[in-house]
XYZ file of C-alpha atoms in Angstrom:
686
model
C 406.539 23.037 82.880
C 406.704 25.077 86.106
C 403.501 27.133 86.290
C 403.364 28.027 89.953
C 403.221 31.735 90.762
C 406.551 33.496 91.238
C 407.223 36.313 93.688
C 408.881 39.600 92.774
C 410.691 39.500 96.117
C 410.826 37.789 99.494
C 410.978 40.078 102.556
C 413.190 38.677 105.327
C 412.966 40.386 108.721
C 413.101 39.863 112.457
C 409.965 40.088 114.594
C 411.249 43.384 116.049
C 410.973 44.960 112.572
C 407.485 43.649 111.814
C 405.883 47.104 111.416
C 408.506 48.200 108.910
C 408.048 44.935 107.002
C 404.279 45.471 106.885
C 404.717 49.010 105.556
C 407.239 47.874 102.947
C 404.994 45.030 101.832
C 402.036 47.408 101.329
C 404.201 50.075 99.688
C 405.660 47.694 97.121
C 402.507 45.780 96.234
C 400.551 49.036 95.842
C 403.198 50.593 93.603
C 401.925 51.252 90.093
C 404.612 51.017 87.440
C 404.586 53.983 85.021
C 402.878 53.164 81.703
C 404.928 52.840 78.525
C 408.044 51.938 80.497
C 410.084 48.797 79.800
C 412.832 47.042 81.714
C 416.452 47.485 80.630
C 416.304 44.135 78.859
C 413.151 45.164 76.963
C 410.792 43.079 79.085
C 407.384 44.413 80.045
C 406.820 45.670 83.586
C 403.052 45.828 83.306
C 402.632 43.470 86.248
C 404.136 45.940 88.662
C 405.567 44.552 91.892
C 402.911 42.022 92.805
C 403.195 39.644 94.500
C 405.718 40.176 97.324
C 406.145 37.351 99.851
C 406.198 38.182 103.563
C 405.820 35.420 106.145
C 402.971 36.590 108.382
C 403.387 33.887 110.990
C 406.153 33.480 113.486
C 408.581 30.706 112.606
C 408.301 27.731 114.886
C 411.006 26.686 117.245
C 412.193 24.111 114.731
C 415.881 23.944 113.976
C 415.446 24.569 110.248
C 413.380 26.585 107.787
C 409.944 25.244 106.972
C 409.018 23.878 103.553
C 406.759 26.878 102.876
C 409.611 29.313 103.438
C 412.045 27.339 101.283
C 409.474 27.064 98.508
C 408.784 30.828 98.627
C 412.517 31.573 98.533
C 412.921 29.261 95.514
C 410.171 31.135 93.672
C 411.361 34.679 94.532
C 413.288 36.795 92.021
C 414.990 38.809 94.779
C 415.378 38.846 98.532
C 414.842 42.033 100.543
C 416.396 41.879 103.993
C 415.518 44.440 106.666
C 418.848 45.237 108.292
C 418.830 46.246 111.949
C 420.739 45.304 115.111
C 418.145 42.615 115.868
C 418.137 41.274 112.307
C 421.925 40.954 112.443
C 421.555 38.501 115.336
C 418.414 36.710 114.106
C 419.016 33.003 113.392
C 415.990 32.824 111.060
C 416.953 35.840 108.967
C 420.456 34.420 108.620
C 419.135 30.996 107.568
C 416.810 32.541 104.968
C 419.716 34.509 103.520
C 422.042 31.504 103.517
C 419.433 29.367 101.716
C 418.706 32.046 99.100
C 422.353 32.986 98.459
C 423.391 29.342 98.020
C 421.776 29.193 94.564
C 421.239 32.846 93.669
C 424.338 34.586 95.060
C 424.426 37.946 96.903
C 423.691 39.956 93.748
C 419.949 39.312 94.081
C 419.855 40.581 97.682
C 418.654 44.103 98.508
C 419.343 45.536 101.972
C 416.957 47.977 103.663
C 418.304 49.700 106.790
C 415.387 50.174 109.207
C 414.472 53.568 110.742
C 415.220 52.301 114.265
C 418.860 51.535 113.413
C 421.199 53.968 115.254
C 422.486 56.809 113.049
C 426.120 55.864 113.629
C 425.609 52.190 112.686
C 427.112 51.159 109.346
C 425.507 48.708 106.928
C 428.213 46.150 107.727
C 427.318 46.325 111.430
C 423.635 45.432 110.844
C 424.114 42.969 107.986
C 423.302 39.312 108.744
C 426.462 37.128 108.899
C 425.495 34.914 105.934
C 425.348 37.913 103.593
C 428.542 39.428 104.978
C 430.386 36.163 104.409
C 429.074 35.777 100.840
C 430.135 39.232 99.661
C 433.497 39.689 97.921
C 436.013 41.786 99.834
C 435.316 45.572 99.780
C 431.942 45.042 98.048
C 428.651 46.158 99.563
C 425.202 44.987 98.379
C 422.638 47.354 96.949
C 421.047 49.117 99.916
C 418.486 51.758 100.797
C 418.364 53.615 104.101
C 415.086 54.435 105.856
C 416.766 56.364 108.662
C 415.993 60.043 109.202
C 418.158 62.225 107.003
C 418.866 59.387 104.535
C 416.705 58.090 101.647
C 413.320 58.423 103.327
C 410.308 56.279 102.509
C 409.444 57.791 99.115
C 412.942 57.537 97.625
C 413.498 54.128 99.260
C 410.339 52.808 97.609
C 411.490 54.105 94.210
C 414.992 52.630 94.630
C 413.583 49.207 95.474
C 411.055 49.410 92.639
C 413.789 50.336 90.150
C 415.855 47.323 91.260
C 412.966 44.858 91.146
C 411.613 46.155 87.815
C 415.125 46.386 86.296
C 414.627 49.997 85.185
C 416.611 53.199 85.700
C 416.041 54.910 89.050
C 416.245 58.259 87.267
C 413.288 57.293 85.058
C 411.136 56.422 88.072
C 412.151 59.547 90.003
C 411.377 61.850 87.073
C 408.032 60.192 86.357
C 407.123 60.233 90.045
C 408.063 63.916 90.275
C 405.913 64.745 87.238
C 402.975 62.842 88.705
C 403.362 64.608 92.067
C 403.676 67.918 90.272
C 400.373 67.390 88.456
C 398.664 66.459 91.697
C 400.187 69.358 93.630
C 399.432 71.873 90.894
C 395.808 70.818 90.882
C 395.664 70.822 94.661
C 397.323 74.234 94.868
C 394.700 75.727 92.588
C 391.962 74.127 94.647
C 393.584 75.272 97.913
C 393.816 78.839 96.631
C 390.147 78.787 95.617
C 389.174 77.343 98.995
C 391.232 80.025 100.777
C 389.551 82.837 98.853
C 386.146 81.259 99.311
C 386.618 80.773 103.025
C 387.885 84.322 103.366
C 384.710 85.545 101.672
C 382.657 83.369 103.975
C 384.408 84.947 106.967
C 383.442 88.437 105.841
C 379.887 87.356 105.108
C 379.371 85.918 108.588
C 380.719 88.774 110.696
C 377.269 89.187 112.266
C 378.021 86.097 114.298
C 381.349 86.265 116.142
C 381.317 82.587 116.934
C 380.794 81.572 113.316
C 383.422 84.054 112.145
C 385.930 82.685 114.634
C 385.306 79.119 113.486
C 385.692 80.057 109.832
C 388.889 81.928 110.541
C 390.343 78.972 112.433
C 389.612 76.732 109.449
C 391.139 79.228 107.043
C 394.290 79.555 109.135
C 394.561 75.779 109.350
C 394.548 75.682 105.559
C 397.133 78.477 105.471
C 399.305 76.498 107.883
C 399.108 73.524 105.513
C 400.055 75.687 102.548
C 403.094 77.026 104.389
C 404.086 73.647 105.817
C 403.303 70.348 104.127
C 402.467 71.847 100.737
C 405.764 73.720 100.683
C 407.683 70.550 101.529
C 405.972 68.729 98.662
C 406.405 71.453 96.046
C 410.023 72.416 96.735
C 411.545 69.021 95.770
C 409.878 69.125 92.344
C 411.184 72.623 91.693
C 407.879 74.495 91.375
C 408.946 77.738 93.053
C 406.422 79.612 90.920
C 403.560 77.754 92.620
C 405.035 78.478 96.041
C 405.348 82.139 95.095
C 401.666 82.182 94.190
C 400.711 80.410 97.415
C 402.618 82.944 99.544
C 401.161 85.903 97.668
C 397.616 84.632 98.284
C 398.365 84.120 101.984
C 399.674 87.678 102.287
C 396.659 89.015 100.412
C 394.423 87.211 102.891
C 396.137 88.756 105.920
C 396.320 92.193 104.296
C 392.587 92.523 104.791
C 393.113 93.091 108.523
C 395.120 95.794 110.254
C 398.234 94.561 112.031
C 397.018 95.683 115.441
C 393.857 93.621 114.973
C 395.713 90.393 114.203
C 396.305 88.034 117.104
C 399.699 86.411 117.718
C 398.858 83.279 115.746
C 397.786 85.229 112.682
C 400.853 87.487 112.879
C 403.150 84.464 113.126
C 401.498 82.921 110.046
C 401.906 86.183 108.153
C 405.598 86.348 109.091
C 406.133 82.781 107.860
C 404.484 83.618 104.561
C 406.641 86.739 104.191
C 409.821 84.771 104.937
C 408.786 82.018 102.516
C 408.148 84.608 99.822
C 411.602 86.114 100.452
C 413.435 82.793 100.164
C 411.559 81.912 96.966
C 412.355 85.263 95.378
C 416.009 84.985 96.417
C 416.260 81.584 94.729
C 414.677 83.063 91.609
C 417.254 85.928 91.635
C 414.573 88.561 92.364
C 416.788 90.242 94.965
C 414.805 93.469 95.285
C 411.599 91.503 95.801
C 413.313 89.187 98.260
C 414.665 92.089 100.322
C 411.203 93.661 100.467
C 409.652 90.400 101.685
C 412.336 89.871 104.337
C 411.937 93.475 105.521
C 408.213 92.913 105.995
C 408.891 89.604 107.767
C 411.404 91.233 110.120
C 408.918 93.988 110.965
C 406.195 91.426 111.687
C 408.389 89.241 113.891
C 409.609 92.371 115.704
C 405.994 93.179 116.635
C 405.635 89.662 118.037
C 408.830 90.069 120.088
C 407.562 93.371 121.482
C 404.359 91.627 122.569
C 406.355 88.931 124.404
C 410.024 89.979 124.887
C 410.958 86.793 126.774
C 409.685 84.365 124.148
C 412.837 82.803 122.709
C 411.098 81.243 119.699
C 409.876 84.665 118.588
C 413.320 86.192 119.030
C 414.747 83.315 116.990
C 412.280 83.972 114.144
C 413.165 87.672 114.134
C 416.871 86.810 114.093
C 416.453 84.716 110.951
C 414.735 87.538 109.075
C 417.312 90.100 110.225
C 420.036 87.722 108.982
C 418.329 87.485 105.603
C 418.259 91.277 105.362
C 422.003 91.337 106.007
C 422.573 88.605 103.460
C 420.592 90.473 100.805
C 422.692 93.566 101.507
C 425.857 91.514 101.044
C 424.458 89.927 97.896
C 423.741 93.323 96.351
C 427.137 94.771 97.317
C 425.709 97.104 99.983
C 428.211 96.159 102.683
C 426.960 98.800 105.128
C 423.479 97.253 104.985
C 425.037 93.796 105.284
C 426.896 94.822 108.438
C 423.737 96.276 110.002
C 421.890 93.042 109.315
C 424.652 90.763 110.560
C 425.189 92.849 113.705
C 421.455 92.830 114.375
C 421.431 89.055 113.960
C 424.345 88.750 116.406
C 422.572 90.917 118.995
C 419.419 88.802 118.786
C 421.494 85.614 119.079
C 423.076 87.006 122.245
C 419.584 87.688 123.620
C 418.648 84.073 123.011
C 421.655 82.808 124.964
C 420.883 85.148 127.850
C 417.380 83.690 128.003
C 418.673 80.107 128.145
C 422.485 79.670 128.194
C 422.156 75.869 128.186
C 420.231 75.579 124.939
C 422.841 74.395 122.388
C 421.039 75.418 119.204
C 420.847 79.010 120.427
C 424.540 79.043 121.255
C 425.174 77.923 117.682
C 423.239 80.980 116.479
C 425.895 83.091 118.227
C 428.599 81.123 116.423
C 426.944 81.546 113.027
C 426.418 85.255 113.632
C 430.095 85.768 114.403
C 431.134 83.766 111.343
C 428.966 86.011 109.171
C 430.545 89.128 110.664
C 434.035 87.676 110.324
C 433.475 86.883 106.654
C 432.180 90.387 106.022
C 435.120 92.011 107.834
C 437.550 89.784 105.934
C 436.071 90.934 102.646
C 436.396 94.555 103.789
C 440.032 93.914 104.768
C 439.279 94.660 108.433
C 441.480 91.774 109.471
C 441.775 92.385 113.219
C 437.983 92.617 113.547
C 437.584 89.543 111.356
C 440.010 87.586 113.534
C 438.156 88.530 116.725
C 434.801 87.514 115.223
C 436.109 84.165 113.965
C 437.717 83.423 117.339
C 434.393 84.069 119.120
C 432.692 81.759 116.651
C 435.326 79.062 117.142
C 434.859 79.059 120.921
C 431.142 78.280 120.537
C 431.702 75.675 117.848
C 434.355 73.885 119.883
C 431.917 73.687 122.792
C 429.302 72.194 120.456
C 431.829 69.665 119.151
C 432.743 68.679 122.710
C 429.066 67.807 123.259
C 428.935 65.692 120.087
C 432.500 64.685 119.117
C 431.385 62.353 116.285
C 428.963 64.801 114.663
C 430.305 65.495 111.157
C 428.413 68.798 110.923
C 430.066 70.042 114.126
C 433.470 68.835 112.905
C 432.981 70.736 109.653
C 431.913 73.844 111.587
C 435.096 73.860 113.678
C 437.389 73.070 110.736
C 435.831 75.771 108.536
C 436.260 78.408 111.210
C 439.856 77.364 111.878
C 440.484 77.690 108.134
C 439.063 81.221 108.182
C 441.296 82.073 111.143
C 444.310 80.642 109.305
C 443.550 82.755 106.224
C 443.006 85.856 108.360
C 446.299 85.359 110.193
C 447.941 84.871 106.799
C 446.587 88.231 105.653
C 448.028 89.749 108.829
C 451.438 88.285 107.980
C 451.375 85.934 110.986
C 452.475 82.796 109.137
C 453.396 80.529 112.069
C 450.067 81.135 113.836
C 448.164 80.624 110.605
C 449.961 77.334 110.055
C 448.984 76.090 113.524
C 445.286 76.771 112.871
C 445.388 75.222 109.410
C 447.196 72.128 110.724
C 444.567 71.690 113.440
C 441.774 71.971 110.867
C 443.516 69.455 108.596
C 443.934 66.914 111.398
C 440.291 67.256 112.409
C 438.920 66.828 108.891
C 441.283 63.942 108.061
C 440.180 62.111 111.199
C 436.517 62.530 110.259
C 437.144 61.485 106.639
C 439.010 58.354 107.759
C 436.062 57.328 109.930
C 433.660 57.488 106.961
C 435.414 56.755 103.637
C 432.084 56.759 101.780
C 431.517 60.472 102.440
C 433.116 62.015 99.356
C 432.207 65.578 100.325
C 434.203 65.131 103.506
C 437.025 63.570 101.488
C 437.068 66.629 99.214
C 437.204 68.921 102.244
C 440.159 66.934 103.576
C 441.960 67.360 100.255
C 441.323 71.104 100.328
C 442.794 71.496 103.810
C 445.881 69.466 102.844
C 446.418 71.642 99.779
C 446.275 74.804 101.897
C 448.618 73.270 104.467
C 451.118 72.374 101.724
C 451.248 76.026 100.635
C 451.942 77.101 104.214
C 454.715 74.513 104.530
C 456.395 76.186 101.542
C 455.872 79.639 103.100
C 457.645 78.378 106.214
C 460.602 77.193 104.157
C 459.843 73.456 104.239
C 459.516 72.427 100.566
C 460.080 68.723 101.303
C 457.075 68.607 103.637
C 455.088 70.657 101.145
C 455.932 68.089 98.455
C 454.681 65.168 100.553
C 451.385 66.902 101.281
C 450.971 67.990 97.679
C 451.626 64.459 96.371
C 449.003 63.040 98.715
C 446.471 65.717 97.816
C 446.950 65.179 94.085
C 446.526 61.418 94.437
C 443.318 61.828 96.434
C 441.809 64.462 94.178
C 442.475 62.293 91.127
C 440.623 59.457 92.828
C 437.689 61.780 93.455
C 437.715 63.079 89.889
C 437.676 59.503 88.569
C 434.413 58.909 90.440
C 432.749 61.893 88.748
C 434.688 63.488 85.873
C 431.911 66.098 85.502
C 432.465 67.542 88.991
C 433.924 70.988 88.255
C 434.935 71.553 91.878
C 437.185 68.484 91.853
C 438.546 69.578 88.489
C 439.538 72.894 90.047
C 441.212 71.033 92.909
C 443.377 69.164 90.391
C 444.431 72.419 88.740
C 445.275 74.129 92.046
C 447.295 71.125 93.228
C 449.290 71.134 89.983
C 449.898 74.889 90.358
C 451.154 74.264 93.892
C 453.532 71.629 92.526
C 454.948 74.203 90.096
C 455.930 76.436 93.034
C 457.292 73.546 95.089
C 459.399 72.145 92.230
C 460.621 75.577 91.173
C 461.911 76.409 94.654
C 463.326 72.912 95.126
C 465.644 73.626 92.143
C 463.702 71.200 89.934
C 462.977 73.394 86.917
C 462.136 70.454 84.583
C 459.614 69.212 87.143
C 458.190 72.720 87.518
C 457.752 73.065 83.748
C 456.086 69.640 83.529
C 453.618 70.509 86.295
C 452.990 73.893 84.655
C 452.142 72.211 81.355
C 449.853 69.715 83.115
C 448.082 72.521 84.980
C 447.631 74.430 81.710
C 446.121 71.381 79.985
C 443.764 70.648 82.871
C 442.673 74.271 83.075
C 441.982 74.405 79.344
C 439.871 71.265 79.695
C 438.042 72.696 82.697
C 437.165 76.089 81.209
C 437.389 75.214 77.535
C 439.066 78.488 76.655
C 436.019 80.496 77.757
C 437.212 84.059 78.414
C 434.328 84.598 80.844
C 435.756 81.840 83.045
C 439.180 83.538 83.337
C 440.073 83.814 87.035
C 443.055 85.475 88.711
C 443.499 82.573 91.149
C 443.677 80.022 88.297
C 444.500 81.406 84.838
C 446.165 84.447 86.417
C 448.325 82.368 88.731
C 449.307 80.119 85.812
C 450.420 83.163 83.784
C 452.396 84.613 86.702
C 454.146 81.262 87.181
C 455.275 81.449 83.544
C 456.867 84.801 84.438
C 458.553 83.180 87.451
C 459.873 80.257 85.386
C 461.357 82.671 82.846
C 463.063 84.550 85.680
C 464.414 81.340 87.193
C 465.780 80.384 83.763
C 467.583 83.734 83.561
C 465.587 84.982 80.546
C 464.888 88.598 81.564
C 463.444 89.561 78.181
C 460.918 86.711 78.247
C 460.072 87.506 81.868
C 459.222 91.116 81.008
C 457.243 90.209 77.884
C 455.157 87.617 79.714
C 454.495 90.116 82.521
C 453.324 92.718 80.008
C 451.080 90.142 78.324
C 449.529 89.333 81.691
C 448.874 93.016 82.414
C 447.182 93.358 79.025
C 444.862 90.466 79.870
C 444.094 91.882 83.312
C 443.032 95.154 81.693
C 440.312 93.380 79.705
C 439.044 90.643 82.026
C 436.604 91.685 84.771
C 437.171 90.236 88.228
C 434.514 89.140 90.697
C 434.272 90.793 94.088
C 435.389 87.588 95.812
C 438.661 87.561 93.835
C 439.600 91.237 94.074
C 442.469 90.610 96.528
C 444.005 87.970 94.243
C 443.582 90.248 91.234
C 445.229 93.195 92.972
C 448.267 91.153 94.063
C 448.504 89.661 90.584
C 448.551 93.095 88.936
C 451.184 94.347 91.382
C 453.470 91.322 90.863
C 453.159 91.585 87.072
C 453.937 95.322 87.187
C 457.064 94.689 89.238
C 458.213 92.006 86.770
C 457.540 94.457 83.914
C 459.796 97.050 85.571
C 456.989 99.235 86.951
C 457.973 99.305 90.629
C 456.342 102.651 91.375
C 452.955 101.374 90.159
C 453.363 98.313 92.382
C 453.958 100.556 95.387
C 450.919 102.654 94.517
C 448.681 99.581 94.460
C 450.036 97.645 97.446
C 451.210 100.196 100.002
C 447.680 101.275 101.086
C 446.795 97.595 101.552
C 449.851 96.647 103.612
C 447.944 95.845 106.868
C 445.855 93.221 105.045
C 448.404 91.845 102.579
C 449.323 88.171 102.603
C 453.012 87.431 103.161
C 453.673 86.936 99.441
C 452.126 90.331 98.709
C 454.256 91.975 101.402
C 457.336 90.413 99.823
C 456.358 91.884 96.436
C 455.887 95.317 98.012
C 459.273 95.109 99.752
C 460.968 94.269 96.436
C 459.188 97.200 94.785
C 460.434 99.532 97.534
C 463.960 98.202 97.002
C 463.721 98.701 93.222
C 462.485 102.257 93.807
C 465.406 102.986 96.148
C 463.310 103.085 99.348
C 465.523 100.713 101.308
C 464.231 101.608 104.762
C 460.644 100.726 103.803
C 461.830 97.427 102.319
C 463.857 96.611 105.425
C 460.897 97.206 107.715
C 458.687 94.763 105.781
C 461.376 92.087 105.496
C 462.139 92.170 109.230
C 458.434 91.870 110.058
C 458.033 88.893 107.715
C 461.023 87.160 109.242
C 459.677 87.821 112.751
C 456.476 85.889 111.989
C 458.257 82.935 110.402
C 457.924 83.671 106.692
C 460.731 81.735 105.022
C 459.531 80.986 101.494
C 462.583 79.816 99.477
C 462.008 82.559 96.910
C 461.915 85.174 99.668
C 465.135 83.850 101.224
C 466.933 83.597 97.889
C 466.080 87.142 96.828
C 466.943 88.856 100.078
C 470.112 86.807 100.526
C 471.311 88.203 97.180
C 469.914 91.669 97.871
C 470.710 92.559 101.503
C 468.697 95.455 102.869
C 469.667 97.533 105.847
C 472.128 94.943 107.169
C 469.736 91.976 106.800
C 471.928 89.191 105.545
C 470.726 85.888 104.165
C 471.778 84.226 107.395
C 469.649 86.575 109.476
C 466.668 86.046 107.204
C 466.513 82.306 107.878
C 466.681 82.402 111.662
């Protein structure tokens, strides 16, 4: 019987990655498996992860693996290979993999991407050839990533442990989080006691300035830890209550001294504590408390800026707190306060750029500030101001993208701002210009998504831009192109939904795409197809919201109901059209609408009123909003004017829509049959 010791894993690495291998060896062998936890097959894991084999001596210049290495590979349950550019070209790493895979297959291999691997390098690029050749097509081995911004050492250790112990990663993560939480909770209590004690010691030793200064330095070092490392350790385990308590104790400590007696270092620490307290309270939905904390933080950072007006880091800190004040105003519905905060943030960002125009992160602050203002103006229906703000933001973001053309964050920044510009132009009735911006955003996001198929968030963003572009194709009178885009978007969003059926955002995407297909089919004279898509959208929406009245939204349930009105009209059933419109109005009277969906709700009410024969009410609702109405809303208003006998008003709107390229098939069909002021159907489609 074989009674020689077996290894939990064999670590294969190139000499260049020796330090990482040493860390990994220590980290795995020192890992203590949680008690009362069994492997998926019921086996005990009491032995933990010992032993792990790592060859500590350089391989000789022999042409083959030594007997010791082959024996260790034979007795190892798994092989961990450190993947890096040097490992990918290492003859010894490749031979170890080839020997191990020959009998065990690639399923027992675990890849670890080293921290020194370039950020843009894929796993395939740093994988040894023997493993790449052994893998089935389109299959990647289990891998963890030690690079910055990826798994990190703690999660990487847990992932490897879960694989080697044959247990659920979720079990290890939860147990590790609970253990860390117990340690941090105990340490937080101790740190708070030490802070109070050291503060008391400071007061007690005021007779000696030197001793007092030393005690204060130690206390502030502890405070710095509480605001830095301790925060980073408590936030991931969700203990915001402990962080709240930490911040409150820090502020109580600094409250003992007058502001004018605090030096710059102490003031900066106090500002950080105030900002931390604000962010914690905001996350806990204590908006009044959060606003108060941010106001104090802004006042403190302003004092620091006054002490040193040319210090860019201090201006930056003040800008962040002024932004938060604006955000809290927006969150509470106080748009005047939000505008003051966002404008103040923009002014401080401009000051940063004047100090150092070449510093890219400060130029991005200008871009973010303008995006905030643009979003606020858009919500207030100040479309010209919104457009100007978004265009200023786009100029900065394009410059940032030019400096880093492969940076996905910069790509997303540019695409998002172009999407905002497209929507703003749409609300100004400038359809052709809006289409150009949306098409540019779509091309940019699709290019980025194609370069990294594994990034599903980017894939979802690409689907969203294609859906919006399909709607604009229909507005420009190109239903065939709209159909192609819509088909592609629906196929992609179904693939995403299959990966995670619980993702509500992807479920919404499916519903919206099906609603778009209703419009496209209806105005392509395919009423059976429109009805089929309408039924599918209804079924998906019922599944998504489960009939919950609180989830009723004008852009989803409301749009579905209005499409039923449209289908009745297209079928020539005027009585059904009017009844469905009245039913929709009855629902709209009882269902509250969120602030973000007020524009959709207003247009929905107006369209339903027109279909119910209430043209004057439609005019009352839409005419004051004309400068910020989307093209479809302007069309509804023009029809209401026509129904009310105000032909000149209708003619003015129709001519303006035609001028900017609006050629939705429904718009053309209606005005071809109902000429206004000499506008014939032929003129309308020029």
